Amino acid sequence: MTLYETWYRTAYTPQGGINPQVWNDYMPKEQKIYEYLLGNKLNSLSGTIKELAEKFDMTPVYFIGFMDGINDALDKKADLKEMDEDSEISLSFDFEALYKKMVEYKADHLYGLPMWRDIFTQEQLDIFYKEQKRSKTVVKQKKIGRNDPCPCGSGKKYKKCCGANVKESAV
């Protein structure tokens, strides 16, 4: 079984829920990695899975879990399913993209870290937060009524213009 498969089977239940015992152990370790990266303003990390896991006082399986969380914010996604302890990795990411991913994942324990204010102003963080929240908001367009003016600007009613060939059920 690969490190990724082990991580996935350990962290999640077969029904798709989380294993709270694993997450309670993992999250403080994950936070320490982010504190290290942000505190030192490092937007890259490299070494073998085993070396980096030891550096951050975690198992290689937990380090793969960290990589699973950061993977979408990396400049080049890693193929986690192919990695083992001796795999050489070079992670590179953009701080803004990373912050927005943390907001998207609702990881307030990570996007709320005070070290972010050493990289960005509070104003910038607020803008990034709002941009990310807005990007997931679905805005439903107002439905055009049969007797409304046609949106093409012809001045005709929709039913006599662009809607003339549209079936009633589709409008």
XYZ file of C-alpha atoms in Angstrom:
171
model
C 0.000 0.000 0.000
C 1.375 3.451 -0.937
C 1.840 6.294 1.538
C -1.101 8.121 -0.018
C -3.399 5.088 0.259
C -2.334 4.639 3.880
C -3.003 8.326 4.587
C -6.400 8.204 2.964
C -7.468 4.998 4.734
C -6.230 6.284 8.073
C -7.597 9.838 7.900
C -10.988 9.044 6.397
C -13.679 6.488 7.106
C -15.042 4.176 4.391
C -18.244 6.262 4.460
C -16.304 9.448 3.581
C -16.182 10.959 7.051
C -13.033 11.899 8.920
C -11.240 9.948 11.609
C -11.212 12.517 14.451
C -8.430 10.775 16.369
C -6.066 11.034 13.388
C -7.032 14.630 12.585
C -6.606 15.749 16.209
C -3.073 14.340 16.119
C -2.281 15.567 12.595
C -3.543 19.173 12.649
C -1.057 20.579 15.208
C 1.794 19.001 13.218
C 0.445 20.488 9.992
C 0.162 23.884 11.667
C 3.831 23.741 12.718
C 4.871 23.265 9.091
C 2.875 26.317 8.045
C 4.240 28.339 10.966
C 7.758 27.400 9.831
C 7.104 28.268 6.174
C 5.306 31.536 6.920
C 7.600 32.563 9.767
C 10.643 32.150 7.533
C 8.819 33.439 4.437
C 9.697 30.267 2.547
C 7.607 29.592 -0.521
C 9.443 26.379 -1.363
C 10.467 23.173 0.348
C 12.568 20.296 -0.937
C 14.013 16.955 0.159
C 12.808 13.386 0.411
C 9.478 12.577 2.021
C 11.301 10.811 4.847
C 13.717 13.733 5.486
C 10.958 16.320 5.536
C 8.734 14.161 7.739
C 11.586 13.817 10.259
C 12.315 17.550 10.058
C 8.732 18.327 11.036
C 8.437 15.518 13.609
C 5.811 13.494 11.779
C 5.493 10.207 9.950
C 5.913 10.007 6.169
C 2.194 9.157 5.985
C 1.319 12.408 7.777
C 3.682 14.328 5.515
C 1.823 12.938 2.495
C -1.339 14.240 4.215
C 0.282 17.676 4.395
C 1.161 17.441 0.712
C -2.397 16.391 -0.091
C -3.625 19.593 1.553
C -1.129 21.902 -0.130
C -1.130 20.167 -3.528
C -3.770 22.427 -5.123
C -1.742 25.529 -4.214
C 1.544 24.236 -5.643
C 3.002 25.716 -8.822
C 3.291 22.135 -10.104
C 1.010 19.492 -8.585
C 2.694 16.418 -7.169
C 1.603 12.881 -8.071
C 1.061 11.705 -4.502
C -0.075 8.221 -5.462
C 3.374 7.389 -6.846
C 5.451 8.629 -3.901
C 7.297 6.619 -1.290
C 9.583 7.622 1.590
C 12.586 8.052 -0.707
C 10.790 10.217 -3.279
C 12.563 13.518 -3.885
C 10.177 16.442 -3.861
C 10.458 20.129 -4.545
C 7.387 22.087 -3.498
C 6.945 25.641 -4.715
C 3.879 27.800 -4.127
C 2.522 31.319 -4.184
C 1.556 32.714 -0.758
C -1.617 34.356 -2.097
C -2.812 31.115 -3.718
C -1.973 29.207 -0.546
C -3.941 31.640 1.636
C -6.962 31.413 -0.657
C -6.818 27.588 -0.623
C -6.841 27.642 3.179
C -9.912 29.871 3.086
C -11.556 27.546 0.554
C -10.825 24.505 2.762
C -12.188 26.396 5.789
C -8.875 25.817 7.579
C -9.207 28.777 9.927
C -6.451 27.353 12.141
C -4.130 27.963 9.158
C -5.400 31.106 7.430
C -5.763 32.708 10.859
C -2.064 32.320 11.724
C -0.505 35.647 12.789
C 2.522 35.058 10.506
C 0.389 35.953 7.491
C 0.550 39.596 8.633
C 4.337 39.497 8.177
C 3.789 38.612 4.516
C 0.636 40.604 3.693
C -1.137 43.588 5.236
C -4.436 42.958 6.992
C -6.132 44.838 4.123
C -4.644 42.423 1.574
C -5.680 39.406 3.654
C -9.225 40.764 3.859
C -9.303 41.230 0.071
C -7.966 37.691 -0.538
C -10.541 36.283 1.878
C -13.425 38.091 0.179
C -12.187 37.172 -3.315
C -12.043 33.502 -2.369
C -15.467 33.508 -0.729
C -16.961 35.358 -3.715
C -15.400 32.917 -6.204
C -17.546 30.095 -4.839
C -20.792 32.083 -4.774
C -23.237 31.089 -7.500
C -25.244 34.004 -8.871
C -28.402 32.886 -10.614
C -29.370 35.073 -13.558
C -32.887 36.499 -13.664
C -35.107 34.473 -15.980
C -36.355 36.315 -19.045
C -40.143 36.444 -19.177
C -42.004 35.993 -22.467
C -43.331 39.570 -22.362
C -40.062 41.175 -21.207
C -38.047 43.298 -23.625
C -35.616 41.129 -25.590
C -32.066 41.289 -24.146
C -30.642 41.678 -27.699
C -31.795 45.314 -27.648
C -34.214 45.129 -30.601
C -37.017 46.747 -28.609
C -39.354 43.817 -29.333
C -40.815 41.497 -26.738
C -38.703 38.410 -26.108
C -41.465 36.101 -27.413
C -41.524 37.939 -30.773
C -37.715 38.148 -31.122
C -35.005 35.803 -29.795
C -37.536 33.714 -27.907
C -39.733 33.042 -30.962
C -38.080 29.693 -31.676
C -37.618 28.618 -28.051
C -39.987 25.957 -26.748
C -42.176 27.079 -23.869
C -40.658 24.559 -21.412
C -37.134 25.823 -22.108
C -37.918 29.467 -21.284
